[in-house]
Coordinates of C-alpha atoms and ligand atoms in Angstrom, one line a residue:
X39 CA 0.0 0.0 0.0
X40 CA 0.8 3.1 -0.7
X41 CA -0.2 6.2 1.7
X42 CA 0.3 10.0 1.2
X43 CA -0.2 12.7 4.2
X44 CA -0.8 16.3 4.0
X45 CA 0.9 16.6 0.3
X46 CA 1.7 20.2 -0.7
X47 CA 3.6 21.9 -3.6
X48 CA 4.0 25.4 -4.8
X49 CA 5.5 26.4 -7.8
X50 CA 6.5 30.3 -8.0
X51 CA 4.0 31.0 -5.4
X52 CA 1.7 29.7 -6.7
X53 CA 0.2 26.4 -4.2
X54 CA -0.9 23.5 -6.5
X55 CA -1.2 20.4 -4.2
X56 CA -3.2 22.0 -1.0
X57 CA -2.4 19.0 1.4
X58 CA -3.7 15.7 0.3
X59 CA -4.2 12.4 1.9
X60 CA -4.7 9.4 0.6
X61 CA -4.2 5.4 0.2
X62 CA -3.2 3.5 -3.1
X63 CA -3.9 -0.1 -2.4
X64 CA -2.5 -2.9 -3.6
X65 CA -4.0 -5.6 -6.4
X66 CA -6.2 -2.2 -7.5
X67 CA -6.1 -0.2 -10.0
X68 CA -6.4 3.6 -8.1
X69 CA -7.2 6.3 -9.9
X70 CA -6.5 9.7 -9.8
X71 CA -9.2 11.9 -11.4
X72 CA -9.9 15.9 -11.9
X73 CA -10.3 18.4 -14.5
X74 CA -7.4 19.9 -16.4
X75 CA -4.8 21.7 -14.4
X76 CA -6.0 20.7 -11.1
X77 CA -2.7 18.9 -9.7
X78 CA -2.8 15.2 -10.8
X79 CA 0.2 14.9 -13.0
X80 CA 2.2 17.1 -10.0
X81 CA 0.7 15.1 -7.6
X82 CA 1.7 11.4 -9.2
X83 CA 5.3 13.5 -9.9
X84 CA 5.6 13.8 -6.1
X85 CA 4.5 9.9 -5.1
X86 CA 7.6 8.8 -7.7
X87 CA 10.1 11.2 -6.6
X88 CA 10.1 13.1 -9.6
X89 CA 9.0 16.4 -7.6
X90 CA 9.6 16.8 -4.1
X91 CA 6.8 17.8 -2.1
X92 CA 7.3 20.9 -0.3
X93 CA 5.5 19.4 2.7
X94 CA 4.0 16.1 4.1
X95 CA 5.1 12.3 3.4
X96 CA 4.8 9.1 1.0
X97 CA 5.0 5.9 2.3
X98 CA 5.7 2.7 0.3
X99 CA 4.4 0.0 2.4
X100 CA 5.4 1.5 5.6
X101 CA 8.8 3.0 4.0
X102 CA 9.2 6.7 4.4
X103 CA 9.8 7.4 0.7
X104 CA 9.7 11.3 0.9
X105 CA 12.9 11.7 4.3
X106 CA 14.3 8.3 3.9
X107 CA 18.1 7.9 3.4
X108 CA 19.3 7.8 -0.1
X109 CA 20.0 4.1 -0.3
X110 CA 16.3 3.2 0.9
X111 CA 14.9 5.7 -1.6
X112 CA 17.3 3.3 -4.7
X113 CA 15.7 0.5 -3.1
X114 CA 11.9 1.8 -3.5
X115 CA 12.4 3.5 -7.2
X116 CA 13.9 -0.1 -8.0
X117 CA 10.1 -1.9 -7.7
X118 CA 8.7 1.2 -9.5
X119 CA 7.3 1.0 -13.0
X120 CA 6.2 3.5 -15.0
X121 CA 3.6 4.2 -18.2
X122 CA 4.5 7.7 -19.5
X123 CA 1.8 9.8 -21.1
X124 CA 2.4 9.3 -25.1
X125 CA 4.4 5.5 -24.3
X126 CA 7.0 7.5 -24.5
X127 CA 9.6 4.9 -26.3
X128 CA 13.1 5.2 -27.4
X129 CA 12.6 6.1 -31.3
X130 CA 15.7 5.0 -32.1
X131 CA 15.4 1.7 -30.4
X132 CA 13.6 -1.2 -31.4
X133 CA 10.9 -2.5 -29.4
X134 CA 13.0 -5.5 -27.9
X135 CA 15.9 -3.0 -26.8
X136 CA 12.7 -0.5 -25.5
X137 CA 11.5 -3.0 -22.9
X138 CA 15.0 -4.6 -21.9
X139 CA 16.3 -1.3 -20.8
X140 CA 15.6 -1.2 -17.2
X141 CA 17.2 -4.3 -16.9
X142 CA 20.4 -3.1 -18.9
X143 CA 20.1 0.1 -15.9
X144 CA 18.8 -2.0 -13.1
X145 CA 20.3 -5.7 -13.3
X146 CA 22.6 -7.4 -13.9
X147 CA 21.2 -10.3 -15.6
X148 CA 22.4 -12.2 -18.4
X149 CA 21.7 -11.6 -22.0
X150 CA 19.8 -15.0 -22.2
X151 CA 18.2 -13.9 -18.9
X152 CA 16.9 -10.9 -20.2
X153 CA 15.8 -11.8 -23.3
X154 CA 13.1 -14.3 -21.9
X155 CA 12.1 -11.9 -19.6
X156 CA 11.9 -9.4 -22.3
X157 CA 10.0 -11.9 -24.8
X158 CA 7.9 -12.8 -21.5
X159 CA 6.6 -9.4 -20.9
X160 CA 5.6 -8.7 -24.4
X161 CA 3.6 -11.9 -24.8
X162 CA 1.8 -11.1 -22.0
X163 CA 0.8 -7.9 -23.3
X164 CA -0.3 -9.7 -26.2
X165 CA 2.6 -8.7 -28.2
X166 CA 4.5 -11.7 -30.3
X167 CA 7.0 -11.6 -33.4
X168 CA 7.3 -7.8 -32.8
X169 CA 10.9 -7.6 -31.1
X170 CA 12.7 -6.3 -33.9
X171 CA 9.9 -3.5 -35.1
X172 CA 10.8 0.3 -34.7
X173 CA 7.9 2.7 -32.5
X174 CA 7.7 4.4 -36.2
X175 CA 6.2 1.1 -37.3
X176 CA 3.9 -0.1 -35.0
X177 CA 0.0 1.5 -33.7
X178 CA -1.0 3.8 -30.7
X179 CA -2.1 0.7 -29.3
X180 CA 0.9 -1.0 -29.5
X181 CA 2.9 1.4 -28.5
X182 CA 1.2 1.9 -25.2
X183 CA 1.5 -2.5 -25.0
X184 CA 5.0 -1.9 -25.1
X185 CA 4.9 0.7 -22.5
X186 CA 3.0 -1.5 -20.7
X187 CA 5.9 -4.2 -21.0
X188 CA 8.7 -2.3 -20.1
X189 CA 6.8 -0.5 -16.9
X190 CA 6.8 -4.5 -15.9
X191 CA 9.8 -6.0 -17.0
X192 CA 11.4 -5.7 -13.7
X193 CA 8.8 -7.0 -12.0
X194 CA 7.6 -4.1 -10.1
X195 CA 5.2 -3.8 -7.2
X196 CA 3.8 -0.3 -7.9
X197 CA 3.2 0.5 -11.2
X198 CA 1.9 4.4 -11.9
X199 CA 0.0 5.3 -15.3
X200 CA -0.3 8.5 -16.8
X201 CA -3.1 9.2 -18.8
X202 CA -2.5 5.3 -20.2
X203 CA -5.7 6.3 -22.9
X204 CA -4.3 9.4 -24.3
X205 CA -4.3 9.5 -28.1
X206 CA -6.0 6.0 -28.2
X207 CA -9.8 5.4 -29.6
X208 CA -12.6 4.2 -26.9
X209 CA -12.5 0.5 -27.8
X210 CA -8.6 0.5 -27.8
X211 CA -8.3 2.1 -24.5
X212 CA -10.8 -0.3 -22.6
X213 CA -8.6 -3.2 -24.0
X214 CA -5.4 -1.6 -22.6
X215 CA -7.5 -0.4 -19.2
X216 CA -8.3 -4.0 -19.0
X217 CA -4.8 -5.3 -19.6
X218 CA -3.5 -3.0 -16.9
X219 CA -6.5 -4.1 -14.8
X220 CA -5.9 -7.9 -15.4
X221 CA -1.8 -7.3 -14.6
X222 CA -2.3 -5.6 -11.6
X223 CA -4.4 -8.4 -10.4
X224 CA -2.3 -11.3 -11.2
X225 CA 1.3 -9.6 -9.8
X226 CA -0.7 -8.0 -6.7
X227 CA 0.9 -4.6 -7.8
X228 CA -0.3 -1.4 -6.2
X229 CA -1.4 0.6 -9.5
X230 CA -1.9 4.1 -9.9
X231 CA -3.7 6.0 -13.1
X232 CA -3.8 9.7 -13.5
X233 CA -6.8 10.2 -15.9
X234 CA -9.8 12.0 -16.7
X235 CA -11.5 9.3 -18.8
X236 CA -14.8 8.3 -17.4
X237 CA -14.6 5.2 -18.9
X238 CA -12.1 4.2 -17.0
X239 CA -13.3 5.4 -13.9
X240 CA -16.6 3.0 -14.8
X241 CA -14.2 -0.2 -16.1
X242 CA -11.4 0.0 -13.3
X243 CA -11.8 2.6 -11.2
X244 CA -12.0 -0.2 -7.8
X245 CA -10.8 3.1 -6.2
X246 CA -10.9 6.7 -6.9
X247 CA -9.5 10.0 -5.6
X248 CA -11.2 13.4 -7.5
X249 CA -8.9 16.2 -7.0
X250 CA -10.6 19.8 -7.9
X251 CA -8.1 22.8 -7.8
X252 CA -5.3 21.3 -5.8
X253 CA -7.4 19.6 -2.8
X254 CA -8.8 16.4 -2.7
X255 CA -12.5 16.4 -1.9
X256 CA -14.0 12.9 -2.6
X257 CA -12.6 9.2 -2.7
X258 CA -14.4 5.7 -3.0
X259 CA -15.3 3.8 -5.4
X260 CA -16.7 3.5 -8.9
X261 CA -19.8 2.4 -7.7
X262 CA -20.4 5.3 -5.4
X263 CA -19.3 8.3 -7.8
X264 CA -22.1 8.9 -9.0
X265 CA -23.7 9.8 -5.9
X266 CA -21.0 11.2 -4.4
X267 CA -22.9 14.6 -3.1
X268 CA -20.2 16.5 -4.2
X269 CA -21.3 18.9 -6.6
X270 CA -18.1 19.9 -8.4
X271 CA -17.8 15.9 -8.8
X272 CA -20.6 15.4 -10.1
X273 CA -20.4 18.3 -12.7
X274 CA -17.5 16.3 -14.0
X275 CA -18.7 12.8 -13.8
X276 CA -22.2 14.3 -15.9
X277 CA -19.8 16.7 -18.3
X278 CA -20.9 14.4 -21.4
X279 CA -24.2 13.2 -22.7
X280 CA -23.5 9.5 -22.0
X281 CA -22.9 10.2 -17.9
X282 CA -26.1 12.6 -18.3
X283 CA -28.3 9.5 -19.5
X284 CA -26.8 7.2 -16.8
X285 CA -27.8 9.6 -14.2
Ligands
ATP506 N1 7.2 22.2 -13.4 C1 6.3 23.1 -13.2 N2 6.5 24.4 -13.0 C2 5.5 25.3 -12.8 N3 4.2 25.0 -12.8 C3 3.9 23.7 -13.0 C4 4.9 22.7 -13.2 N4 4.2 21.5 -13.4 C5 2.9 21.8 -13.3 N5 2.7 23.1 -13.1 C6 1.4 23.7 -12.9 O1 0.6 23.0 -12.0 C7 -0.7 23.0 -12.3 C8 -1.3 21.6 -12.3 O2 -0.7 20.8 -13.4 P1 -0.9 19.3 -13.6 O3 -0.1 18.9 -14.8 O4 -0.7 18.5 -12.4 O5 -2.4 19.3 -14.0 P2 -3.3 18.0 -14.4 O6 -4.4 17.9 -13.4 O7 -2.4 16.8 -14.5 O8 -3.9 18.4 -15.8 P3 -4.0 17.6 -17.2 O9 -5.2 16.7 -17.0 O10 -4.3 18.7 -18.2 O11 -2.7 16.9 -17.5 C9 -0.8 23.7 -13.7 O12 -1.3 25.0 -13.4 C10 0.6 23.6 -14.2 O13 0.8 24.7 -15.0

């Protein structure tokens, strides 16, 4: 489990993450939800490390992530994997050397060693006979399946997704919500997803944290969104005509 207290960050003055608290459980896919600009991406910047907060703490399973020493914070980026917004491959790698890269950083396994994990990973994204194929030459879809295989190569026990569905069509981004959802199952990973796809919030969202304008002010479940009682929620959750006729 993950757990975040009292979470703030400023940037020139200006205070984007207002104190938030929060849990990130394991086995679930946790979502992080909100309109534009209100703090997610900063927010899932300061659970990985990539921002410190200015104030408050993130623990990995008990481990203070955000004061510990430096060799303890090596040890809990180590079982980190991450989907960047837009897959974010190597262009100038194939997708084999793309997916074997954190264990060329991280390991020091055998060529052999990593190869099967390599051609592992990208059959259980559904990806076969692909290793040698460029980003140039392969889909969206794809692309984000070998995101997906390279945030799991080295077996990682929180896995954090940003915007995972950017750029892809509806029935291509419940395939890869479901992938994530059935991974995150089987490996018992603690999985968090920054989006603002209601979708996904309907498909996976076994828990969900709405930010509005850097606070949190609602968290529970897919089933219970939609009668949260929280009125900026629910003008997001009804913004399209689809939610409106649910309602
Ligand atoms: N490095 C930075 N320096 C200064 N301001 C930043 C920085 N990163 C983010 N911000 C500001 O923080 C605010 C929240 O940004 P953030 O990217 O977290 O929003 P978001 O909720 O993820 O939005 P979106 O859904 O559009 O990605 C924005 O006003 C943004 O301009």
């Amino acid at each position: 489990m993950i757990e975040i207290n009292n979470i703030k960050k400023s940037f020139q003055g200006k205070e984007i993450l207002k104190g938030i608290n929060g849990t990130f459980e394991p086995g679930k896919c946790n979502l992080i939800i909100g309109s534009s600009g209100t703090g997610k991406s900063v927010l899932l910047k300061c659970i990985v490390g990539l921002f410190k907060p200015d104030e408050g703490d993130v623990l990995y399973d008990g481990r203070d992530f955000s004061h510990g020493d430096k060799e303890a914070q090596t040890e809990i980026r180590r079982e980190i994997g991450m989907l960047f917004q837009g897959s974010a491959l190597f262009d100038s790698k194939n997708v084999e050397q793309n997916v074997m890269f954190p264990l060329n950083v991280l390991t020091d396994m055998s060529k052999e060693e990593k190869i099967e994990r390599v051609n592992f990973c990208l059959q259980r994204v559904g990806l076969e006979n692909v290793n040698k194929k460029m980003p140039s030459e392969i889909s969206g879809g794809m692309k984000k399946r070998v995101g997906i295989a390279r945030a799991i190569v080295n077996k990682p026990n929180y896995l954090f997704c940003d915007e995972p569905n950017s750029g892809l069509d509806p029935q291509t981004s419940m395939v890869i919500d479901e992938l994530i959802d059935e991974i995150t199952q089987e490996y018992q990973m603690t999985t968090t997803i920054v989006t603002h796809d209601m979708n996904s919030v309907i498909e996976i969202g076994q828990k969900v944290m709405y930010l509005y304008k850097g606070e949190k002010l609602w968290d529970g479940t897919n089933k219970d969104i939609t009668h949260s009682g929280v009125k900026e929620l629910d003008d997001f959750v009804f913004a399209n005509r689809m939610m409106k006729e649910f309602r």
